């Protein structure tokens, strides 16, 4: 693989990362006025819809983009004649349509199970979005596999802008009628966004000069062959679904009268901030899959190891800075972003943010390790790990909720991501071998993060205004962190690999599943 090709792959990854960051910034900015319109309780009710919605998407199309991009990339690499992308597209279309019908027909039952029967209209409104997400995800998978990164990233930005505009407009108008009407208006923004995204993707595909030809036909053994990736895509939505179904009920059962409001603080305000750096890494991981699949098809073990190591280092560089920044400035961020919170709510949200800040490191690295392992046909390993960690998280959540309330829910997520990341890291090391240079650079990055956080203590003590404190500390911290990383050599050009992995070992990976 030429050096120019490798550089173009990572350039694409950086484009996706930047667009994901912008999209998440828009999403976070949208949540701030939305929570001021709906309040903590309304935001908690709004967030109850999304675990069910996310589970429906994961079940029908969560793996579509990954499977299609992998197969398109492999076909580019070795001219593979077997067409799998068309089968994935067809299955996704059928399952997405069935899931949309299920949500609309059983909306009342789902809302009743959650204990909020007024939510039935929200599920009916959001059901078409399940179908449109499936179709647009499949088309984006084609674009990603062909290396057309920019357009998929543009669609992501367009979705967030549409959701923010339509959702805020409708919720602001409908809040005069009732809280549940306003929540339904915000949910309608999601459906509008996914509809627009699908229309734009379809136009781009059909109007393109060089279309990737899809052979829409059922393929024997397709579901069995891709079952590990399909089932793994369910793990995170299933986690969130469990929270949506039982978290509020658990809190109420253990005597928390403000269960819905507390869940709104955790899922609406805190997770909005935490998910920004996580989404950046997830986007980088999605761009990594076609690259690793490309090298895997060519049996290029050296390039696989170099690509995955570089991705891990880049993700840690971003997520480490976010962790220390969120941990040090949690109180000030909550105060500025959510002025409508009462003092008790603000303190609780700041504590939740400090606890969940560690997820900005563990969740992105976990996603990246999973992406690499899936690209190397180790989906079964990722699946077993995820569901083991899911089971342990639920057990931990039940026990911790009894002792710590909503803090217990947050801690259970910390346990889930940390354990998942460590296990996948161990399998990654076993498969590709230990990279001493990567370990050394990662330790340097963490050390630079610690120094950065210590340097923020004095400005935090001297500056009283919260907004000014955030601006000065963020600017100073970013400057110190980046300077230290470059001075210590944590971020820089990797030395050439001394021991080049051979084609023989690459083929051994294939035969040792």
Coordinates of C-alpha atoms in Angstrom, one line a residue:
X1 CA 0.0 0.0 0.0
X2 CA 1.5 3.3 -1.0
X3 CA 2.2 6.0 1.5
X4 CA -0.1 8.5 -0.4
X5 CA -3.0 6.1 -0.1
X6 CA -2.4 5.7 3.7
X7 CA -2.3 9.4 4.1
X8 CA -5.6 9.9 2.2
X9 CA -7.3 7.3 4.4
X10 CA -6.3 9.2 7.6
X11 CA -7.1 12.6 5.9
X12 CA -10.6 11.2 5.4
X13 CA -10.7 10.1 9.1
X14 CA -9.8 13.7 10.1
X15 CA -12.6 15.1 7.9
X16 CA -15.2 12.8 9.5
X17 CA -13.9 13.6 13.0
X18 CA -14.2 17.4 12.4
X19 CA -17.7 17.1 11.0
X20 CA -18.7 14.8 13.9
X21 CA -17.4 17.4 16.3
X22 CA -19.4 20.2 14.6
X23 CA -22.5 18.0 14.5
X24 CA -22.2 17.2 18.2
X25 CA -21.6 20.9 19.0
X26 CA -24.9 21.7 17.1
X27 CA -26.6 18.9 19.0
X28 CA -25.3 20.1 22.3
X29 CA -26.2 23.7 21.5
X30 CA -29.7 22.5 20.6
X31 CA -30.2 20.6 23.9
X32 CA -29.5 23.8 25.9
X33 CA -32.5 25.8 24.7
X34 CA -34.6 22.6 24.5
X35 CA -34.0 21.8 28.2
X36 CA -34.9 25.4 29.0
X37 CA -38.2 25.0 27.2
X38 CA -39.1 21.5 28.5
X39 CA -37.4 21.7 31.9
X40 CA -35.6 18.8 33.6
X41 CA -38.8 16.7 33.9
X42 CA -39.7 17.3 30.3
X43 CA -36.2 16.5 29.2
X44 CA -36.4 13.2 31.2
X45 CA -39.6 12.3 29.4
X46 CA -38.1 13.3 26.0
X47 CA -35.1 11.1 26.7
X48 CA -37.3 8.1 27.5
X49 CA -38.3 7.9 23.8
X50 CA -34.8 7.5 22.5
X51 CA -33.7 4.2 24.0
X52 CA -36.6 2.5 22.3
X53 CA -36.0 4.4 19.1
X54 CA -32.2 3.6 19.2
X55 CA -33.0 -0.1 19.8
X56 CA -35.3 -0.2 16.8
X57 CA -32.5 1.4 14.6
X58 CA -29.8 -0.9 16.0
X59 CA -32.0 -4.0 15.4
X60 CA -32.8 -3.1 11.8
X61 CA -29.9 -1.0 10.4
X62 CA -27.3 -0.4 13.1
X63 CA -24.8 -2.6 11.3
X64 CA -25.8 -1.8 7.8
X65 CA -23.2 1.0 7.3
X66 CA -20.4 -1.1 8.7
X67 CA -21.2 -4.2 6.6
X68 CA -21.7 -2.3 3.4
X69 CA -18.6 -0.1 3.8
X70 CA -16.5 -3.2 4.6
X71 CA -17.7 -5.1 1.5
X72 CA -17.4 -2.1 -0.8
X73 CA -13.8 -1.5 0.5
X74 CA -12.9 -5.2 0.0
X75 CA -14.3 -5.2 -3.5
X76 CA -12.1 -2.1 -4.3
X77 CA -9.0 -3.9 -2.9
X78 CA -9.2 -7.3 -4.6
X79 CA -12.1 -7.2 -7.0
X80 CA -14.2 -9.6 -5.0
X81 CA -17.0 -10.8 -7.2
X82 CA -19.5 -11.8 -4.5
X83 CA -22.0 -9.0 -4.0
X84 CA -23.1 -8.6 -0.4
X85 CA -23.9 -4.9 -0.2
X86 CA -27.1 -5.4 -2.2
X87 CA -28.3 -8.1 0.2
X88 CA -27.6 -5.9 3.2
X89 CA -29.5 -3.0 1.6
X90 CA -32.5 -5.3 0.9
X91 CA -32.6 -6.8 4.4
X92 CA -32.2 -3.4 6.0
X93 CA -35.1 -2.0 4.0
X94 CA -37.4 -4.8 5.0
X95 CA -36.5 -4.9 8.7
X96 CA -36.6 -1.1 8.9
X97 CA -40.1 -1.0 7.5
X98 CA -41.3 -3.8 9.9
X99 CA -39.8 -1.9 12.9
X100 CA -41.5 1.3 11.9
X101 CA -44.8 -0.5 11.6
X102 CA -44.2 -2.1 15.0
X103 CA -43.5 1.2 16.7
X104 CA -46.6 2.8 15.3
X105 CA -48.9 -0.1 16.0
X106 CA -47.7 -0.8 19.5
X107 CA -47.0 2.8 20.6
X108 CA -49.6 2.7 23.4
X109 CA -48.2 -0.6 24.8
X110 CA -44.6 0.7 24.8
X111 CA -45.6 3.9 26.6
X112 CA -47.6 2.0 29.1
X113 CA -44.7 -0.3 29.9
X114 CA -42.5 2.8 30.6
X115 CA -45.2 4.2 32.9
X116 CA -45.9 7.3 30.7
X117 CA -49.0 6.5 28.6
X118 CA -49.0 10.0 27.1
X119 CA -45.8 9.1 25.2
X120 CA -47.8 7.0 22.7
X121 CA -48.0 9.9 20.3
X122 CA -44.2 10.4 20.4
X123 CA -43.6 6.8 19.3
X124 CA -46.1 7.2 16.4
X125 CA -44.4 10.4 15.3
X126 CA -40.9 9.0 15.4
X127 CA -41.7 5.6 13.7
X128 CA -41.1 6.8 10.1
X129 CA -37.6 7.9 11.1
X130 CA -36.7 4.3 11.7
X131 CA -37.2 3.5 8.0
X132 CA -35.5 6.6 6.8
X133 CA -32.4 6.0 9.0
X134 CA -32.1 2.4 7.7
X135 CA -32.1 3.6 4.1
X136 CA -29.8 6.6 4.6
X137 CA -27.3 4.4 6.7
X138 CA -27.1 1.9 3.8
X139 CA -26.4 4.6 1.3
X140 CA -23.8 6.2 3.6
X141 CA -22.1 2.8 3.9
X142 CA -21.7 2.8 0.1
X143 CA -20.2 6.3 0.1
X144 CA -17.9 5.5 3.0
X145 CA -16.6 2.3 1.3
X146 CA -15.9 4.2 -1.9
X147 CA -14.0 6.9 0.1
X148 CA -16.6 9.6 -0.3
X149 CA -16.3 10.7 3.2
X150 CA -17.2 14.4 2.8
X151 CA -20.8 13.8 1.7
X152 CA -21.6 11.5 4.5
X153 CA -20.2 14.0 7.0
X154 CA -22.2 16.8 5.3
X155 CA -25.4 14.7 5.8
X156 CA -24.6 14.4 9.5
X157 CA -24.4 18.2 9.8
X158 CA -27.6 18.6 7.9
X159 CA -29.5 16.2 10.2
X160 CA -28.5 18.1 13.3
X161 CA -29.4 21.5 11.8
X162 CA -32.8 20.2 10.7
X163 CA -33.5 18.5 14.0
X164 CA -32.5 21.6 16.0
X165 CA -34.6 24.0 13.8
X166 CA -37.8 21.9 13.5
X167 CA -37.6 20.5 17.1
X168 CA -37.1 23.9 18.8
X169 CA -39.7 25.6 16.7
X170 CA -42.4 23.0 17.4
X171 CA -41.6 22.5 21.1
X172 CA -41.7 26.2 21.7
X173 CA -45.1 26.6 20.0
X174 CA -46.6 23.5 21.6
X175 CA -45.4 24.1 25.2
X176 CA -48.5 26.3 25.6
X177 CA -50.7 23.3 25.1
X178 CA -49.0 20.8 27.4
X179 CA -45.6 19.4 28.3
X180 CA -46.3 16.2 26.4
X181 CA -47.3 18.2 23.3
X182 CA -44.0 20.0 23.5
X183 CA -42.1 16.7 23.8
X184 CA -43.9 15.4 20.7
X185 CA -42.9 18.6 18.8
X186 CA -39.2 18.0 19.7
X187 CA -39.5 14.3 18.6
X188 CA -41.0 15.5 15.3
X189 CA -37.7 17.3 14.7
X190 CA -35.9 14.0 14.7
X191 CA -38.3 12.5 12.0
X192 CA -37.9 15.6 9.9
X193 CA -34.1 15.4 10.1
X194 CA -33.9 11.8 9.1
X195 CA -36.4 12.4 6.2
X196 CA -34.2 15.2 4.8
X197 CA -31.1 13.1 5.2
X198 CA -32.6 10.2 3.3
X199 CA -33.8 12.4 0.5
X200 CA -30.4 14.1 0.1
X201 CA -28.6 10.7 0.2
X202 CA -30.9 9.2 -2.4
X203 CA -30.5 12.3 -4.7
X204 CA -26.7 12.1 -4.4
X205 CA -26.7 8.4 -5.2
X206 CA -29.0 8.5 -8.2
X207 CA -27.5 11.6 -9.7
X208 CA -23.9 10.5 -9.3
X209 CA -21.9 9.8 -12.4
X210 CA -20.3 6.6 -11.1
X211 CA -22.9 4.7 -9.1
X212 CA -22.0 1.6 -7.2
X213 CA -24.4 -0.9 -8.6
X214 CA -26.4 -2.8 -6.0
X215 CA -27.8 -6.2 -6.8
X216 CA -30.9 -6.3 -4.7
X217 CA -31.4 -9.9 -3.9
X218 CA -31.6 -12.2 -0.9
X219 CA -28.4 -14.0 -0.2
X220 CA -28.3 -17.4 1.5
X221 CA -26.3 -17.3 4.8
X222 CA -26.1 -13.5 4.9
X223 CA -27.6 -13.1 8.3
X224 CA -25.6 -16.0 9.8
X225 CA -22.3 -14.6 8.3
X226 CA -22.9 -11.1 9.6
X227 CA -24.7 -12.1 12.8
X228 CA -21.9 -11.0 15.1
X229 CA -21.7 -7.5 13.8
X230 CA -25.6 -7.2 13.7
X231 CA -25.9 -8.4 17.3
X232 CA -23.1 -6.3 18.6
X233 CA -24.7 -3.2 17.2
X234 CA -27.5 -3.9 19.6
X235 CA -25.4 -3.8 22.8
X236 CA -25.3 0.0 23.4
X237 CA -29.0 0.6 22.3
X238 CA -30.0 -2.3 24.5
X239 CA -28.1 -0.8 27.4
X240 CA -29.9 2.5 26.9
X241 CA -33.3 0.7 26.4
X242 CA -32.8 -1.0 29.8
X243 CA -32.2 2.4 31.3
X244 CA -35.3 3.8 29.6
X245 CA -37.5 0.9 30.8
X246 CA -36.3 0.3 34.4
X247 CA -34.0 3.2 35.5
X248 CA -36.8 5.6 36.4
X249 CA -38.9 2.7 38.0
X250 CA -35.9 1.6 40.0
X251 CA -35.3 5.1 41.3
X252 CA -39.0 5.4 42.3
X253 CA -38.9 2.0 43.9
X254 CA -36.0 3.0 46.1
X255 CA -37.8 6.1 47.2
X256 CA -36.5 8.8 44.8
X257 CA -39.5 11.1 44.3
X258 CA -37.7 13.2 41.6
X259 CA -36.8 10.1 39.5
X260 CA -37.9 11.6 36.1
X261 CA -36.1 14.9 36.8
X262 CA -32.9 13.1 37.9
X263 CA -33.0 10.9 34.8
X264 CA -33.4 14.0 32.7
X265 CA -30.3 15.5 34.3
X266 CA -28.3 12.4 33.6
X267 CA -29.5 11.5 30.1
X268 CA -30.4 15.0 28.8
X269 CA -27.8 17.4 30.1
X270 CA -24.8 15.3 31.3
X271 CA -24.8 12.8 28.4
X272 CA -25.1 15.6 25.9
X273 CA -21.7 17.0 27.0
X274 CA -20.1 13.5 27.4
X275 CA -21.3 12.3 24.0
X276 CA -19.5 15.1 22.1
X277 CA -15.9 13.6 22.3
X278 CA -17.4 10.1 22.2
X279 CA -19.1 10.9 18.8
X280 CA -15.8 12.2 17.5
X281 CA -14.1 8.9 18.2
X282 CA -17.0 6.9 16.9
X283 CA -16.8 8.8 13.6
X284 CA -13.0 8.1 13.4
X285 CA -13.7 4.5 14.1
X286 CA -16.3 4.3 11.3
X287 CA -13.7 5.7 8.9
X288 CA -11.1 3.2 10.2
X289 CA -13.2 0.1 9.3
X290 CA -13.0 0.4 5.5
X291 CA -9.2 1.2 5.8
X292 CA -8.5 -1.9 7.9
X293 CA -10.8 -4.0 5.7
X294 CA -8.9 -2.8 2.7
X295 CA -5.5 -3.7 4.2
X296 CA -6.9 -7.0 5.5
X297 CA -8.1 -8.0 2.0
X298 CA -4.5 -7.3 0.8
X299 CA -3.1 -9.3 3.7
X300 CA -1.0 -6.3 4.7
X301 CA -0.4 -6.9 8.4
X302 CA 2.1 -4.1 8.8
X303 CA -0.4 -1.5 7.5
X304 CA -3.1 -2.9 9.7
X305 CA -1.0 -2.5 12.8
X306 CA 0.2 1.0 11.9
X307 CA -3.3 2.2 11.0
X308 CA -4.9 0.9 14.2
X309 CA -2.0 2.2 16.4
X310 CA -2.2 5.7 14.8
X311 CA -6.0 5.7 15.3
X312 CA -5.7 4.7 19.0
X313 CA -3.2 7.5 19.6
X314 CA -5.2 10.2 17.9
X315 CA -8.4 9.2 19.7
X316 CA -6.6 9.2 23.1
X317 CA -5.1 12.6 22.3
X318 CA -8.6 14.1 21.8
X319 CA -10.4 12.2 24.5
X320 CA -7.8 12.7 27.2
X321 CA -8.0 16.5 26.9
X322 CA -11.8 16.3 27.0
X323 CA -11.7 14.2 30.2
X324 CA -9.6 16.5 32.2
X325 CA -11.4 19.6 30.8
X326 CA -14.8 18.3 31.7
X327 CA -13.6 17.1 35.1
X328 CA -12.1 20.4 36.1
X329 CA -14.8 22.7 34.7
X330 CA -17.9 20.6 35.3
X331 CA -19.6 23.0 37.7
X332 CA -19.0 26.1 35.5
X333 CA -20.2 24.3 32.4
X334 CA -23.5 23.3 34.1
X335 CA -23.9 26.8 35.5
X336 CA -23.5 28.5 32.0
X337 CA -25.2 25.9 29.8
X338 CA -28.2 25.2 32.0
X339 CA -29.2 28.4 33.9
X340 CA -32.7 27.1 34.5
X341 CA -31.5 24.4 36.9
X342 CA -32.1 24.9 40.6
X343 CA -29.1 24.9 42.9
X344 CA -29.6 21.3 44.0
X345 CA -30.1 20.2 40.4
X346 CA -27.0 22.0 39.2
X347 CA -24.8 20.5 41.9
X348 CA -26.1 17.0 41.1
X349 CA -25.6 17.5 37.4
X350 CA -22.0 18.7 38.0
X351 CA -21.2 15.6 40.1
X352 CA -22.7 13.4 37.4
X353 CA -20.6 15.1 34.8
X354 CA -17.4 14.6 36.8
X355 CA -18.2 10.9 37.2
X356 CA -19.1 10.3 33.6
X357 CA -16.1 12.3 32.3
X358 CA -14.0 9.1 32.4
X359 CA -16.3 7.7 29.7
X360 CA -14.8 10.2 27.3
X361 CA -11.6 8.1 27.4
X362 CA -12.9 4.6 27.8
X363 CA -15.9 4.7 25.4
X364 CA -14.0 6.1 22.4
X365 CA -11.2 3.6 22.8
X366 CA -13.7 0.8 23.2
X367 CA -15.4 1.8 20.0
X368 CA -12.1 2.0 18.1
X369 CA -10.9 -1.5 19.3
X370 CA -14.3 -2.9 18.3
X371 CA -14.0 -1.3 14.9
X372 CA -10.6 -2.9 14.3
X373 CA -11.6 -6.3 15.6
X374 CA -14.7 -6.3 13.4
X375 CA -12.7 -5.3 10.4
X376 CA -10.4 -8.3 11.1
X377 CA -13.4 -10.7 11.3
X378 CA -13.4 -10.9 15.1
X379 CA -17.0 -9.8 15.5
X380 CA -17.8 -12.8 17.8
X381 CA -15.2 -11.6 20.3
X382 CA -16.7 -8.2 20.4
X383 CA -20.2 -9.6 20.8
X384 CA -19.4 -11.8 23.7
X385 CA -17.5 -9.0 25.5
X386 CA -20.3 -6.5 25.0
X387 CA -23.1 -8.7 26.3
X388 CA -21.0 -9.9 29.3
X389 CA -20.3 -6.2 30.2
X390 CA -24.0 -5.4 29.7
X391 CA -25.1 -8.1 32.1
X392 CA -22.6 -6.9 34.7
X393 CA -23.7 -3.3 34.2
X394 CA -27.4 -4.1 34.9
X395 CA -26.4 -6.0 38.1
X396 CA -24.2 -3.1 39.2
X397 CA -26.9 -0.5 38.4
X398 CA -29.5 -2.3 40.5
X399 CA -27.2 -2.6 43.5
X400 CA -25.8 1.0 43.1
X401 CA -29.3 2.6 42.6
X402 CA -30.2 1.3 46.0
X403 CA -27.3 3.1 47.6
X404 CA -26.6 6.1 45.4
X405 CA -29.7 6.8 43.3
X406 CA -29.0 8.4 39.9
X407 CA -25.3 8.4 40.8
X408 CA -25.5 4.6 40.7
X409 CA -26.8 4.7 37.1
X410 CA -23.9 6.9 36.1
X411 CA -21.4 4.6 37.9
X412 CA -22.8 1.5 36.1
X413 CA -22.0 3.1 32.7
X414 CA -18.5 3.9 33.9
X415 CA -18.0 0.2 34.8
X416 CA -19.5 -0.9 31.4
X417 CA -17.2 1.2 29.2
X418 CA -14.0 0.6 31.3
X419 CA -14.4 -3.2 31.4
X420 CA -15.4 -3.4 27.8
X421 CA -12.4 -1.3 26.7
X422 CA -9.9 -3.3 28.8
X423 CA -11.1 -6.7 27.4
X424 CA -11.2 -5.5 23.8
X425 CA -7.7 -4.0 24.3
X426 CA -6.4 -7.3 25.5
X427 CA -7.8 -9.1 22.4
X428 CA -6.4 -6.4 20.2
X429 CA -3.0 -6.9 21.7
X430 CA -3.2 -10.6 21.4
X431 CA -4.1 -10.4 17.7
X432 CA -1.8 -7.7 16.5
X433 CA 1.0 -7.9 19.1
X434 CA 2.2 -5.3 21.6
X435 CA 3.2 -1.9 20.3
X436 CA 5.8 -0.6 22.7
X437 CA 5.9 2.8 21.0
X438 CA 2.2 3.2 21.2
X439 CA 2.2 2.4 25.0
X440 CA 4.9 4.9 25.6
X441 CA 3.1 7.6 23.7
X442 CA -0.2 6.9 25.4
X443 CA 1.5 7.3 28.8
X444 CA 3.0 10.6 27.7
X445 CA -0.5 11.8 26.6
X446 CA -2.0 10.9 30.0
X447 CA 0.9 12.6 31.8
X448 CA 0.4 15.8 29.7
X449 CA -3.3 15.7 30.6
X450 CA -2.5 15.5 34.3
X451 CA -0.1 18.5 34.0
X452 CA -2.8 20.4 32.1
X453 CA -5.4 19.8 34.8
X454 CA -3.0 20.9 37.6
X455 CA -2.2 24.1 35.7
X456 CA -6.0 25.0 35.8
X457 CA -6.2 25.0 39.6
X458 CA -4.8 28.6 40.0
X459 CA -7.0 30.2 37.3
X460 CA -10.1 28.5 38.8
X461 CA -9.3 29.9 42.2
X462 CA -8.6 33.5 41.0
X463 CA -11.4 34.0 38.4
X464 CA -14.9 34.3 39.8
X465 CA -17.0 34.7 36.6
X466 CA -18.0 31.2 35.3
X467 CA -18.0 32.1 31.6
X468 CA -14.6 33.9 31.8
X469 CA -13.2 31.0 33.8
X470 CA -14.3 28.5 31.1
X471 CA -12.8 30.6 28.3
X472 CA -9.4 31.3 30.0
X473 CA -9.0 27.8 31.4
X474 CA -10.0 26.1 28.1
X475 CA -7.6 28.3 26.1
X476 CA -4.7 28.0 28.5
X477 CA -5.3 24.3 29.1
X478 CA -5.4 23.5 25.3
X479 CA -2.2 25.5 24.7
X480 CA -0.3 23.8 27.6
X481 CA -1.6 20.3 26.6
X482 CA -0.8 20.5 22.9
X483 CA 2.6 22.1 23.6
X484 CA 3.5 19.3 26.1
X485 CA 2.4 16.6 23.8
X486 CA 4.6 17.9 21.0
X487 CA 7.5 18.6 23.3
X488 CA 7.4 15.1 24.8
X489 CA 7.1 13.5 21.3
X490 CA 3.7 12.0 22.2
X491 CA 2.2 13.3 19.0
X492 CA 4.5 13.0 16.0
X493 CA 5.6 10.8 13.2
X494 CA 5.9 7.1 14.2
X495 CA 9.2 5.4 13.7
X496 CA 9.3 2.7 11.1
X497 CA 8.3 -0.7 12.4
X498 CA 11.4 -2.8 13.1
X499 CA 9.7 -6.2 12.9
X500 CA 7.5 -6.3 9.8
X501 CA 4.6 -8.7 10.2
X502 CA 4.5 -11.1 7.3
X503 CA 1.8 -12.3 5.0
X504 CA 2.0 -15.7 6.7
X505 CA 0.8 -14.2 10.0
X506 CA -1.9 -12.2 8.2
X507 CA -3.3 -15.4 6.7
X508 CA -3.0 -17.1 10.1
X509 CA -5.5 -14.5 11.5
X510 CA -8.0 -15.6 8.9
X511 CA -7.7 -19.3 9.8
X512 CA -7.7 -18.9 13.6
X513 CA -11.2 -17.5 14.2

